[in-house]
Coordinates of C-alpha atoms in Angstrom, one line a residue:
Chain A
M257 CA 26.2 55.4 -39.8
V258 CA 27.6 52.1 -39.0
H259 CA 30.7 52.2 -40.9
R260 CA 31.4 55.6 -40.1
G261 CA 31.0 54.9 -36.0
K262 CA 34.0 52.4 -36.7
S263 CA 36.0 54.7 -38.9
L264 CA 36.0 57.3 -35.9
K265 CA 36.6 54.5 -33.6
Q266 CA 39.8 53.5 -35.0
L267 CA 40.6 57.2 -35.0
S268 CA 40.2 57.9 -32.0
Y269 CA 42.0 54.5 -30.9
A270 CA 45.1 55.7 -33.3
L271 CA 44.8 59.1 -31.7
L272 CA 45.5 57.7 -28.7
Y273 CA 48.8 56.6 -29.7
L274 CA 49.6 59.6 -31.2
S275 CA 48.5 62.3 -28.8
P276 CA 51.4 62.5 -27.1
S277 CA 53.8 64.1 -29.9
L278 CA 50.7 65.7 -31.5
L279 CA 50.4 68.1 -27.9
I280 CA 54.4 68.3 -27.7
F281 CA 54.4 69.5 -31.4
I282 CA 51.3 72.0 -31.0
V283 CA 52.0 73.6 -27.8
F284 CA 55.8 73.8 -29.2
I285 CA 56.1 74.3 -32.6
F286 CA 52.9 75.1 -34.2
F287 CA 51.1 77.5 -32.5
P288 CA 53.9 78.9 -31.8
M289 CA 55.5 79.5 -35.5
A290 CA 51.5 80.9 -35.6
K291 CA 52.2 83.5 -33.3
T292 CA 55.7 84.5 -34.4
F293 CA 53.7 85.0 -37.5
Y294 CA 51.9 87.5 -35.1
L295 CA 54.2 89.1 -33.5
S296 CA 55.8 89.7 -37.0
L297 CA 53.0 92.5 -37.4
Y298 CA 53.5 94.2 -34.1
L299 CA 55.5 96.2 -32.0
T300 CA 55.7 94.8 -28.1
N301 CA 56.8 96.1 -24.9
P302 CA 59.4 94.5 -23.5
H303 CA 57.2 92.2 -21.7
G304 CA 56.5 90.7 -25.4
D305 CA 52.3 91.4 -25.3
P306 CA 51.9 93.3 -28.8
V307 CA 51.2 96.3 -28.9
V308 CA 51.5 98.6 -32.0
W309 CA 50.0 97.2 -35.2
K310 CA 52.7 97.6 -37.7
G311 CA 50.9 95.1 -40.3
I312 CA 53.4 94.1 -43.6
Q313 CA 54.8 98.0 -42.5
S314 CA 57.2 95.5 -40.7
Y315 CA 58.1 93.2 -43.7
V316 CA 58.6 97.1 -45.4
V317 CA 60.7 98.4 -43.0
L318 CA 63.1 95.0 -42.3
L319 CA 63.3 94.7 -45.6
S320 CA 64.4 98.0 -46.7
S321 CA 67.3 98.1 -43.5
E322 CA 70.8 98.4 -44.1
M323 CA 71.3 96.5 -41.1
F324 CA 69.3 93.5 -42.0
R325 CA 70.5 93.6 -46.1
K326 CA 73.3 92.8 -44.7
S327 CA 73.1 90.0 -42.1
L328 CA 70.8 88.5 -45.5
W329 CA 74.4 89.0 -47.3
S330 CA 76.1 87.8 -43.7
S331 CA 74.1 84.5 -44.0
L332 CA 74.1 83.9 -48.0
L333 CA 78.0 84.3 -47.9
F334 CA 78.2 82.0 -44.9
V335 CA 77.0 79.5 -46.5
F336 CA 78.3 79.8 -50.0
F337 CA 82.0 79.4 -47.7
T338 CA 81.0 77.1 -45.6
V339 CA 78.3 74.1 -47.6
P340 CA 80.8 73.6 -51.4
G341 CA 84.0 73.3 -48.9
T342 CA 82.2 71.0 -46.7
I343 CA 80.7 68.3 -49.0
L344 CA 84.4 68.7 -51.4
V345 CA 86.8 67.6 -47.9
A346 CA 84.5 64.8 -46.8
L347 CA 83.8 63.7 -50.1
A348 CA 88.0 63.0 -50.8
L349 CA 88.0 61.6 -47.4
A350 CA 85.2 59.5 -48.0
L351 CA 86.7 58.5 -51.7
L352 CA 90.4 57.8 -49.6
A353 CA 88.1 56.0 -46.6
N354 CA 86.4 53.6 -50.0
V355 CA 88.8 50.9 -49.8
R356 CA 89.9 47.6 -48.5
L357 CA 92.4 47.5 -46.3
R358 CA 93.6 46.6 -43.3
G359 CA 93.3 48.7 -40.3
I360 CA 90.4 51.5 -42.9
A361 CA 87.7 51.3 -39.6
I362 CA 89.8 53.3 -37.5
F363 CA 90.3 56.1 -40.0
R364 CA 86.8 55.9 -40.7
M365 CA 85.7 56.0 -37.2
L366 CA 89.0 59.4 -36.7
Y367 CA 87.1 60.5 -40.6
S368 CA 83.6 60.2 -38.5
S369 CA 84.5 61.8 -35.1
T370 CA 83.1 65.0 -35.8
I371 CA 79.9 64.5 -35.6
G372 CA 80.4 64.3 -31.4
V373 CA 81.9 67.9 -31.3
S374 CA 79.4 70.1 -30.1
V375 CA 79.8 73.6 -31.2
A376 CA 80.9 75.1 -27.7
S377 CA 83.6 72.6 -27.5
A378 CA 84.4 73.3 -31.5
A379 CA 84.3 76.9 -30.7
T380 CA 86.4 77.3 -27.8
I381 CA 88.8 75.3 -29.8
W382 CA 88.8 76.9 -32.6
M383 CA 89.1 80.4 -30.7
F384 CA 92.0 79.5 -29.4
L385 CA 94.0 77.9 -32.6
Y386 CA 92.9 81.6 -34.5
A387 CA 94.6 83.4 -31.5
P388 CA 95.6 86.4 -32.8
G389 CA 98.9 87.2 -31.1
N390 CA 101.6 85.4 -31.3
N391 CA 100.8 82.1 -29.6
G392 CA 98.2 81.6 -31.5
M393 CA 99.0 77.9 -33.3
F394 CA 97.4 78.8 -37.0
N395 CA 99.6 82.2 -37.4
Y396 CA 102.6 80.2 -35.8
L397 CA 102.2 77.9 -38.5
L398 CA 101.6 80.3 -41.1
G399 CA 104.5 81.9 -40.1
L400 CA 106.8 78.7 -40.0
I401 CA 106.2 78.2 -43.8
G402 CA 107.0 82.2 -44.0
L403 CA 103.9 83.9 -45.2
P404 CA 102.0 86.8 -42.5
K405 CA 100.0 87.0 -40.0
V406 CA 96.6 86.4 -40.2
G407 CA 93.4 88.5 -38.6
W408 CA 91.2 85.6 -38.3
L409 CA 88.6 86.0 -35.9
V410 CA 88.8 90.0 -35.7
T411 CA 88.6 91.6 -38.8
T412 CA 86.2 91.9 -40.8
Q413 CA 87.0 90.3 -44.1
T414 CA 88.4 87.3 -42.5
A415 CA 85.9 86.6 -40.0
L416 CA 83.4 85.4 -42.2
P417 CA 85.8 82.8 -44.1
A418 CA 87.4 82.3 -40.9
L419 CA 84.3 80.7 -39.1
S420 CA 83.2 78.5 -42.1
L421 CA 86.3 77.2 -41.8
M422 CA 86.1 75.5 -38.8
S423 CA 81.5 75.5 -39.2
I424 CA 83.5 73.2 -42.3
W425 CA 85.6 71.3 -40.0
M426 CA 82.4 70.8 -37.9
G427 CA 80.4 69.8 -40.8
L428 CA 82.9 67.0 -41.9
G429 CA 82.0 64.3 -39.5
F430 CA 78.4 64.2 -40.7
N431 CA 79.0 64.3 -44.2
F432 CA 81.2 61.8 -45.0
I433 CA 79.2 59.0 -42.8
I434 CA 76.5 60.0 -45.3
L435 CA 78.9 59.9 -48.8
L436 CA 80.2 56.8 -47.4
G437 CA 77.3 55.3 -47.5
G438 CA 76.5 56.3 -50.7
L439 CA 80.2 55.6 -52.3
Q440 CA 79.5 51.6 -50.7
S441 CA 76.0 51.6 -52.5
L442 CA 77.3 52.4 -55.8
P443 CA 77.3 48.9 -58.0
E444 CA 80.5 47.7 -58.2
D445 CA 80.6 46.0 -61.7
I446 CA 80.0 49.4 -63.4
F447 CA 83.4 50.6 -62.4
E448 CA 84.9 46.9 -63.0
S449 CA 84.3 47.4 -66.8
A450 CA 85.2 51.1 -67.2
R451 CA 89.0 49.9 -65.3
I452 CA 89.0 47.2 -68.1
D453 CA 87.8 49.9 -70.9
G454 CA 91.0 51.4 -69.5
A455 CA 89.5 54.5 -67.4
G456 CA 91.5 56.3 -65.6
W457 CA 90.9 57.2 -61.9
W458 CA 89.7 60.7 -62.3
R459 CA 87.9 59.9 -65.3
Q460 CA 86.1 57.0 -63.7
L461 CA 85.4 59.4 -61.2
R462 CA 83.9 62.5 -63.6
H463 CA 81.7 59.6 -64.9
I464 CA 80.5 56.9 -63.3
T465 CA 81.5 58.4 -59.3
V466 CA 79.4 61.5 -59.2
P467 CA 77.1 61.3 -61.5
L468 CA 75.6 58.1 -59.6
L469 CA 76.7 59.7 -56.0
S470 CA 74.0 62.8 -57.2
P471 CA 71.5 61.8 -55.1
T472 CA 73.8 61.5 -52.2
L473 CA 75.7 65.3 -53.0
F474 CA 71.9 66.4 -53.2
F475 CA 70.7 65.4 -50.2
V476 CA 74.0 66.4 -48.1
L477 CA 73.8 70.1 -50.3
V478 CA 70.2 70.8 -48.7
V479 CA 71.2 69.4 -45.2
D480 CA 73.8 71.8 -44.5
T481 CA 72.9 74.9 -46.8
I482 CA 69.8 74.4 -43.6
N483 CA 72.4 73.7 -41.0
A484 CA 74.9 76.8 -42.4
F485 CA 71.7 78.8 -42.1
Q486 CA 70.4 77.7 -38.7
A487 CA 73.9 77.7 -37.7
F488 CA 74.0 80.0 -34.1
G489 CA 76.9 78.9 -31.1
Q490 CA 79.9 79.4 -32.7
F491 CA 79.0 83.3 -33.9
N492 CA 78.0 83.9 -30.6
I493 CA 80.9 82.2 -29.0
L494 CA 84.0 83.6 -31.7
T495 CA 82.5 86.8 -33.1
Q496 CA 78.8 88.2 -31.5
G497 CA 78.5 89.1 -34.5
G498 CA 81.4 91.1 -35.1
P499 CA 83.6 92.8 -35.8
D500 CA 81.3 95.2 -37.4
N501 CA 78.8 93.1 -37.8
A502 CA 80.5 91.3 -40.4
S503 CA 79.4 88.6 -38.7
N504 CA 76.2 89.4 -38.1
V505 CA 74.1 86.7 -39.3
I506 CA 70.5 86.5 -39.2
V507 CA 69.8 83.8 -36.7
Y508 CA 72.2 86.0 -34.3
S509 CA 70.7 89.1 -35.0
I510 CA 67.4 87.1 -34.3
Y511 CA 68.7 87.2 -31.2
R512 CA 70.2 90.5 -30.9
E513 CA 67.1 92.1 -31.1
A514 CA 65.2 89.9 -29.3
F515 CA 66.5 89.2 -26.3
F516 CA 68.7 92.2 -25.9
N517 CA 67.2 94.5 -27.4
S518 CA 63.6 93.4 -26.1
R519 CA 62.6 94.5 -29.5
F520 CA 60.5 91.4 -30.1
G521 CA 58.4 92.2 -33.3
P522 CA 61.5 93.0 -35.4
A523 CA 63.1 89.7 -34.8
S524 CA 59.9 87.6 -35.2
A525 CA 59.2 89.1 -38.7
Q526 CA 63.0 88.6 -39.1
A527 CA 62.2 84.6 -37.4
V528 CA 59.3 84.6 -40.2
I529 CA 62.3 85.4 -42.7
L530 CA 64.3 82.4 -41.6
F531 CA 61.1 80.1 -41.2
L532 CA 60.7 80.5 -45.4
I533 CA 64.3 80.4 -46.6
I534 CA 64.5 76.7 -44.8
L535 CA 60.5 75.6 -45.9
T536 CA 62.1 76.3 -49.7
L537 CA 65.0 74.4 -48.7
T538 CA 63.2 71.9 -47.1
L539 CA 60.5 71.6 -50.3
I540 CA 63.2 71.5 -52.9
Q541 CA 64.3 68.1 -50.9
F542 CA 61.0 66.2 -50.4
G543 CA 60.3 67.1 -54.2
V544 CA 64.0 65.5 -55.2
V545 CA 63.6 62.8 -52.9
E546 CA 59.9 62.2 -54.0
R547 CA 61.4 61.8 -57.6
K548 CA 64.4 59.3 -56.1
V549 CA 62.0 57.1 -55.1
H550 CA 60.0 56.9 -58.6
Y551 CA 62.6 56.3 -60.4
Q552 CA 63.9 53.1 -58.0
Chain B
M121 CA 105.4 39.3 -61.8
K122 CA 107.8 41.3 -59.0
T123 CA 107.2 45.0 -60.4
G124 CA 103.5 44.4 -60.2
L125 CA 103.6 43.2 -56.6
M126 CA 106.0 46.6 -56.0
K127 CA 103.7 48.0 -57.4
K128 CA 100.8 47.2 -55.8
R129 CA 103.1 48.0 -52.9
F130 CA 103.9 51.0 -53.4
T131 CA 100.1 52.2 -54.0
R132 CA 98.8 50.7 -50.7
F133 CA 101.9 52.6 -49.4
V134 CA 100.7 55.9 -51.0
Q135 CA 96.6 54.8 -49.6
Y136 CA 97.8 54.4 -46.1
L137 CA 99.7 57.7 -46.5
L138 CA 96.8 59.2 -47.5
L139 CA 95.0 58.3 -44.9
T140 CA 97.0 59.1 -42.2
I141 CA 97.0 62.8 -43.3
G142 CA 93.6 62.9 -43.5
A143 CA 93.2 62.0 -40.1
L144 CA 95.6 64.1 -38.9
G145 CA 93.9 67.1 -41.0
V146 CA 90.3 65.7 -38.7
V147 CA 91.5 64.8 -35.0
F148 CA 94.2 68.0 -35.2
P149 CA 91.8 70.3 -32.9
I150 CA 91.1 67.1 -31.2
L151 CA 94.5 66.2 -30.9
Y152 CA 96.0 70.1 -30.1
A153 CA 92.6 70.1 -27.2
I154 CA 93.9 67.5 -25.6
G155 CA 97.5 68.7 -26.2
L156 CA 97.3 71.4 -24.1
S157 CA 95.2 69.9 -20.9
L158 CA 98.2 68.0 -20.4
M159 CA 100.0 70.9 -20.3
S160 CA 101.4 73.5 -16.9
A161 CA 99.9 76.9 -17.5
G162 CA 103.5 77.8 -18.2
E163 CA 104.0 75.5 -21.1
A164 CA 100.8 76.2 -22.4
S165 CA 101.4 79.7 -23.3
S166 CA 104.9 79.6 -24.3
Y167 CA 106.2 80.7 -28.0
P168 CA 106.4 79.0 -30.1
P169 CA 103.8 77.2 -29.1
H170 CA 103.6 73.6 -27.9
M171 CA 101.0 70.7 -29.9
I172 CA 102.7 67.6 -27.7
P173 CA 103.3 68.1 -24.0
H174 CA 107.1 68.2 -23.2
H175 CA 106.1 67.5 -19.8
L176 CA 102.9 65.7 -18.6
K177 CA 100.8 67.6 -16.3
F178 CA 97.7 66.3 -15.1
T179 CA 96.7 69.8 -12.7
A180 CA 95.1 71.4 -16.0
F181 CA 91.7 69.0 -15.0
P182 CA 91.3 69.3 -11.1
A183 CA 91.9 73.4 -12.3
A184 CA 88.8 73.1 -14.6
M185 CA 86.4 71.7 -12.2
E186 CA 87.2 74.0 -9.4
T187 CA 87.0 77.4 -11.8
A188 CA 84.0 75.7 -12.5
P189 CA 81.3 73.5 -11.1
L190 CA 81.6 71.0 -14.3
G191 CA 81.3 68.3 -12.1
R192 CA 77.2 69.7 -12.0
F193 CA 77.2 70.4 -15.4
M194 CA 78.3 68.0 -16.9
L195 CA 75.0 66.1 -14.0
N196 CA 72.7 68.9 -15.4
S197 CA 73.2 67.6 -19.3
F198 CA 73.2 64.1 -18.7
V199 CA 70.0 64.4 -16.6
V200 CA 68.6 66.6 -19.2
S201 CA 70.0 64.1 -22.5
L202 CA 68.5 61.3 -20.4
I203 CA 64.6 62.8 -20.2
V204 CA 64.7 64.1 -24.1
T205 CA 65.7 60.4 -25.3
V206 CA 63.9 58.5 -23.0
A207 CA 60.8 60.4 -23.8
Q208 CA 61.6 60.5 -27.7
L209 CA 61.6 56.3 -27.9
I210 CA 58.4 56.4 -25.9
T211 CA 56.6 59.0 -28.1
A212 CA 58.1 58.1 -31.3
S213 CA 57.5 54.7 -31.0
L214 CA 53.6 55.4 -30.1
A215 CA 53.4 57.2 -33.4
A216 CA 55.8 55.1 -35.5
Y217 CA 52.8 52.2 -34.5
A218 CA 50.2 54.4 -35.3
F219 CA 51.4 55.2 -38.6
A220 CA 53.0 51.2 -39.5
F221 CA 50.0 49.3 -38.4
L222 CA 46.9 50.7 -37.8
E223 CA 44.0 51.8 -40.4
F224 CA 42.5 54.8 -39.9
P225 CA 40.9 58.0 -41.1
L226 CA 43.3 61.0 -41.6
K227 CA 46.2 58.8 -41.6
K228 CA 47.6 60.8 -44.6
I229 CA 47.3 63.9 -43.1
L230 CA 48.2 63.6 -39.7
F231 CA 51.6 62.1 -41.3
L232 CA 52.2 65.2 -43.5
L233 CA 51.4 67.2 -39.9
F234 CA 54.0 65.1 -38.7
L235 CA 56.4 66.0 -41.4
S236 CA 55.7 69.3 -42.0
T237 CA 57.6 70.4 -38.0
M238 CA 60.4 69.2 -39.7
M239 CA 60.4 72.0 -42.0
I240 CA 59.9 74.4 -39.1
P241 CA 63.6 75.7 -37.9
G242 CA 63.9 76.4 -33.6
E243 CA 64.7 79.5 -34.3
S244 CA 61.3 80.5 -36.0
T245 CA 60.2 79.7 -32.6
I246 CA 62.3 80.5 -30.2
I247 CA 60.4 83.7 -29.4
P248 CA 57.4 82.7 -28.1
N249 CA 58.3 79.5 -26.7
Y250 CA 61.1 81.7 -24.8
L251 CA 57.8 84.2 -23.9
T252 CA 55.5 81.0 -22.6
M253 CA 58.7 79.8 -20.5
R254 CA 59.4 83.1 -18.9
S255 CA 55.3 83.8 -18.1
L256 CA 54.7 78.8 -16.7
G257 CA 58.2 80.7 -15.1
W258 CA 59.8 77.4 -16.1
I259 CA 63.3 79.0 -17.1
D260 CA 65.7 77.3 -14.8
T261 CA 64.3 73.9 -14.4
F262 CA 64.6 70.8 -15.7
R263 CA 61.0 70.9 -17.7
G264 CA 61.9 73.9 -19.2
L265 CA 65.1 72.3 -21.2
T266 CA 63.3 69.4 -21.5
V267 CA 59.5 69.0 -22.4
P268 CA 60.0 71.0 -25.5
F269 CA 62.4 68.6 -27.2
M270 CA 59.9 65.4 -26.4
A271 CA 58.5 64.5 -29.5
T272 CA 60.2 63.7 -32.6
A273 CA 59.1 63.6 -36.3
F274 CA 62.4 62.4 -37.8
G275 CA 62.3 59.5 -34.9
T276 CA 58.9 58.8 -35.4
F277 CA 59.6 58.8 -40.0
L278 CA 62.9 56.5 -39.1
L279 CA 61.5 54.0 -36.4
R280 CA 58.3 53.7 -38.6
Q281 CA 60.1 52.9 -41.9
Y282 CA 61.8 50.0 -39.9
F283 CA 58.1 48.8 -38.5
L284 CA 57.5 48.4 -42.3
T285 CA 60.2 46.3 -42.7
L286 CA 58.7 43.5 -40.1
P287 CA 56.5 41.3 -41.6
K288 CA 52.8 41.7 -41.7
E289 CA 52.2 38.8 -40.9
L290 CA 53.2 38.6 -37.2
F291 CA 50.2 41.4 -36.8
D292 CA 47.7 39.0 -37.8
A293 CA 49.2 36.0 -36.1
A294 CA 49.2 38.2 -32.8
R295 CA 45.6 38.9 -33.3
I296 CA 44.3 35.8 -33.2
D297 CA 46.3 34.5 -30.5
G298 CA 44.5 37.2 -28.2
C299 CA 46.8 39.9 -28.2
G300 CA 46.3 43.3 -27.2
R301 CA 47.4 45.9 -29.8
F302 CA 49.6 47.7 -26.7
R303 CA 51.1 44.0 -26.5
F304 CA 51.7 43.2 -29.6
L305 CA 53.7 46.5 -29.9
W306 CA 55.2 46.4 -26.5
S307 CA 56.6 42.7 -26.7
I308 CA 56.5 41.9 -29.9
V309 CA 57.8 45.3 -32.4
L310 CA 59.7 46.8 -29.7
P311 CA 61.9 44.3 -29.6
M312 CA 63.0 43.4 -33.1
A313 CA 63.1 47.0 -33.9
R314 CA 66.2 47.4 -30.9
P315 CA 69.1 48.4 -34.1
A316 CA 66.4 51.4 -34.8
L317 CA 65.6 52.6 -31.3
G318 CA 69.6 52.5 -30.8
T319 CA 70.2 54.6 -33.5
L320 CA 67.7 57.5 -32.7
G321 CA 68.7 56.7 -28.9
V322 CA 72.5 57.7 -29.8
Y323 CA 70.7 60.6 -32.2
A324 CA 68.9 61.8 -29.4
F325 CA 71.4 61.9 -26.9
I326 CA 74.3 63.8 -28.8
T327 CA 71.9 66.3 -30.4
T328 CA 70.2 66.7 -26.5
W329 CA 73.9 66.9 -25.0
N330 CA 74.8 69.2 -27.7
Q331 CA 72.4 72.1 -27.3
Y332 CA 73.3 75.2 -27.4
L333 CA 70.5 78.2 -28.0
W334 CA 68.0 76.6 -26.2
P335 CA 69.8 76.0 -22.9
L336 CA 71.6 79.4 -23.4
L337 CA 67.7 81.0 -23.1
M338 CA 66.4 78.8 -20.5
T339 CA 69.5 78.9 -17.8
N340 CA 69.9 82.1 -16.0
S341 CA 71.3 80.3 -12.4
T342 CA 74.7 78.7 -13.0
S343 CA 73.4 75.0 -10.5
M344 CA 70.9 74.8 -14.1
R345 CA 73.6 75.7 -16.6
T346 CA 74.4 72.7 -19.6
V347 CA 78.1 72.0 -20.2
Q348 CA 77.4 73.5 -23.2
I349 CA 76.7 76.8 -21.7
G350 CA 79.1 76.1 -18.4
I351 CA 82.3 75.4 -20.7
G352 CA 81.7 79.5 -21.2
M353 CA 82.8 80.1 -17.6
L354 CA 86.4 79.1 -18.2
Q355 CA 87.3 80.8 -21.2
F356 CA 86.5 84.8 -19.7
Q357 CA 88.7 83.7 -17.2
D358 CA 92.7 84.9 -17.3
A359 CA 93.6 84.1 -20.6
T360 CA 97.0 82.5 -19.7
T361 CA 95.0 79.6 -18.3
W362 CA 94.4 77.7 -22.0
N363 CA 95.2 74.7 -20.1
V364 CA 92.7 74.6 -17.7
V365 CA 90.3 75.5 -20.9
M366 CA 91.3 73.1 -22.8
A367 CA 91.1 70.3 -20.0
G368 CA 87.1 71.9 -19.9
V369 CA 86.3 71.2 -23.2
V370 CA 88.2 67.4 -23.4
I371 CA 85.8 66.9 -20.0
I372 CA 82.6 67.6 -21.9
L373 CA 83.9 65.9 -25.7
L374 CA 84.7 62.5 -23.9
P375 CA 80.9 61.5 -23.7
S376 CA 79.3 62.9 -27.2
L377 CA 83.1 60.7 -28.7
L378 CA 81.7 57.9 -26.7
T379 CA 79.0 57.6 -27.6
I380 CA 79.8 58.2 -31.0
V381 CA 82.6 55.6 -30.7
L382 CA 80.5 52.5 -29.1
G383 CA 77.1 53.4 -31.2
Q384 CA 79.1 54.2 -34.7
K385 CA 77.9 51.1 -36.7
Q386 CA 74.3 51.9 -35.5
L387 CA 74.9 55.7 -36.4
V388 CA 76.2 55.1 -39.2
K389 CA 73.4 52.1 -40.5
G390 CA 70.8 54.7 -39.5
L391 CA 71.5 58.0 -40.6
T392 CA 72.8 56.0 -44.3
T393 CA 69.7 54.6 -45.0
G394 CA 67.4 57.5 -44.6
A395 CA 70.4 59.4 -46.7
V396 CA 70.7 56.6 -49.4
K397 CA 67.5 54.9 -49.5
G398 CA 65.3 58.5 -49.5

């Protein structure tokens, strides 16, 4: 009895400290997530009140809809274009900057600079770089080396890769910081003995650096994938899901269904699918981080 | 001996060359924006396009401020980011303190509950949150823009990890001295955790400053727009005023780039300890 009273007192004391955060989480994360599930089973009126029960049927309709499948496919393509590109370029930059040279701090700062660039400003700048006319910078540069003009954001085949290229650039700063941190934490003596054994630069990279860096690489892989699935601003500013729905990724599709068409029910069902994708990715990440801790 | 020195010099030259090419590639879009913002309207839309202005003109900046109330947008973004940052520092410190120093039942479950919020993407809760805000009449208010972000699982986790590295004896010593638990947090733990608080502060400020989707839904009136949304007002003006749009972009880029330059060390430290040490 005494014991239970004590632990109850402890709990209520701890809750004093936890309640501000808990309150926000309950009101703006847990309750809305439950409500998204709930709404996904209904058709709503324009005010967002559920009116027609659809149940699991709404998911059957969604998954068999041509439009949604295309969205899912576009999201996957976008992730597939963006994530490996970001990691490869950022890794190259991190390897370059992982040396002791005078002025290296300046290069490191420049390489991490895109972490401060918002999606709205990045998209605006790239809108001009991609401008279809003569004075679009990229088309001008292509012309200089004798290549034909590219439609970038205005043709169905190039819109998604163009959005990826811009997103790769945006992600460089964050990826660079994390990967450089990873490189700097690798033990120096392994490279020393490899050099004595006569291993060249490429063999050191392939057989020592990349395997040792794999936990960090895995971390950025998962974080980048989650971020790419959640990307929205560049789609809204540069293509509005077009041309011909070529870039109508899931998040953009949720936005359009909910806030233009006021179809809150089907939009919620898409939001649930997005949640399941992100949840899976996060669980994988936590699982691996957990294992990593055990190894150490 | 001499060839060794030559070889070393050559390697160094190649390293600097590659580093410079990499740097130019990364900052090219930013340089392009700055270049255009310093041109006249005529030069900005000339063919072939210029990267570097041939005649420096600062007219685009006042023009941008005139086309859209950028000052107002900046103020809104600043107020929103500041409120969210301060609120996150407070709520995360309190929660992290409980998780790091207090013993209580359900601690593990509550901690997992905190972490689980990181698995729920904002896009999946945005519809009910929007409907709530609309029914509360919080659209076009600072409350609507800030309150949902006043707590952070990531920040709580970051601070807890840092608090755990502080010597446990501090806690016992403070209690013997009759120091209350809240006073212990306020006058001993927080001053010692300044680096972690700095990381979280910089991170929270930049993330909020750069928010896009939520402010897009939450603001209808021009006077409540944040910079990220407001910048769109410049784009749909006359297509020949590229210099003006880029001046707007440069103006809104400055605060976050400055924060990065000033807070670089702390941000790097904070982000990498999370990623590298797991």
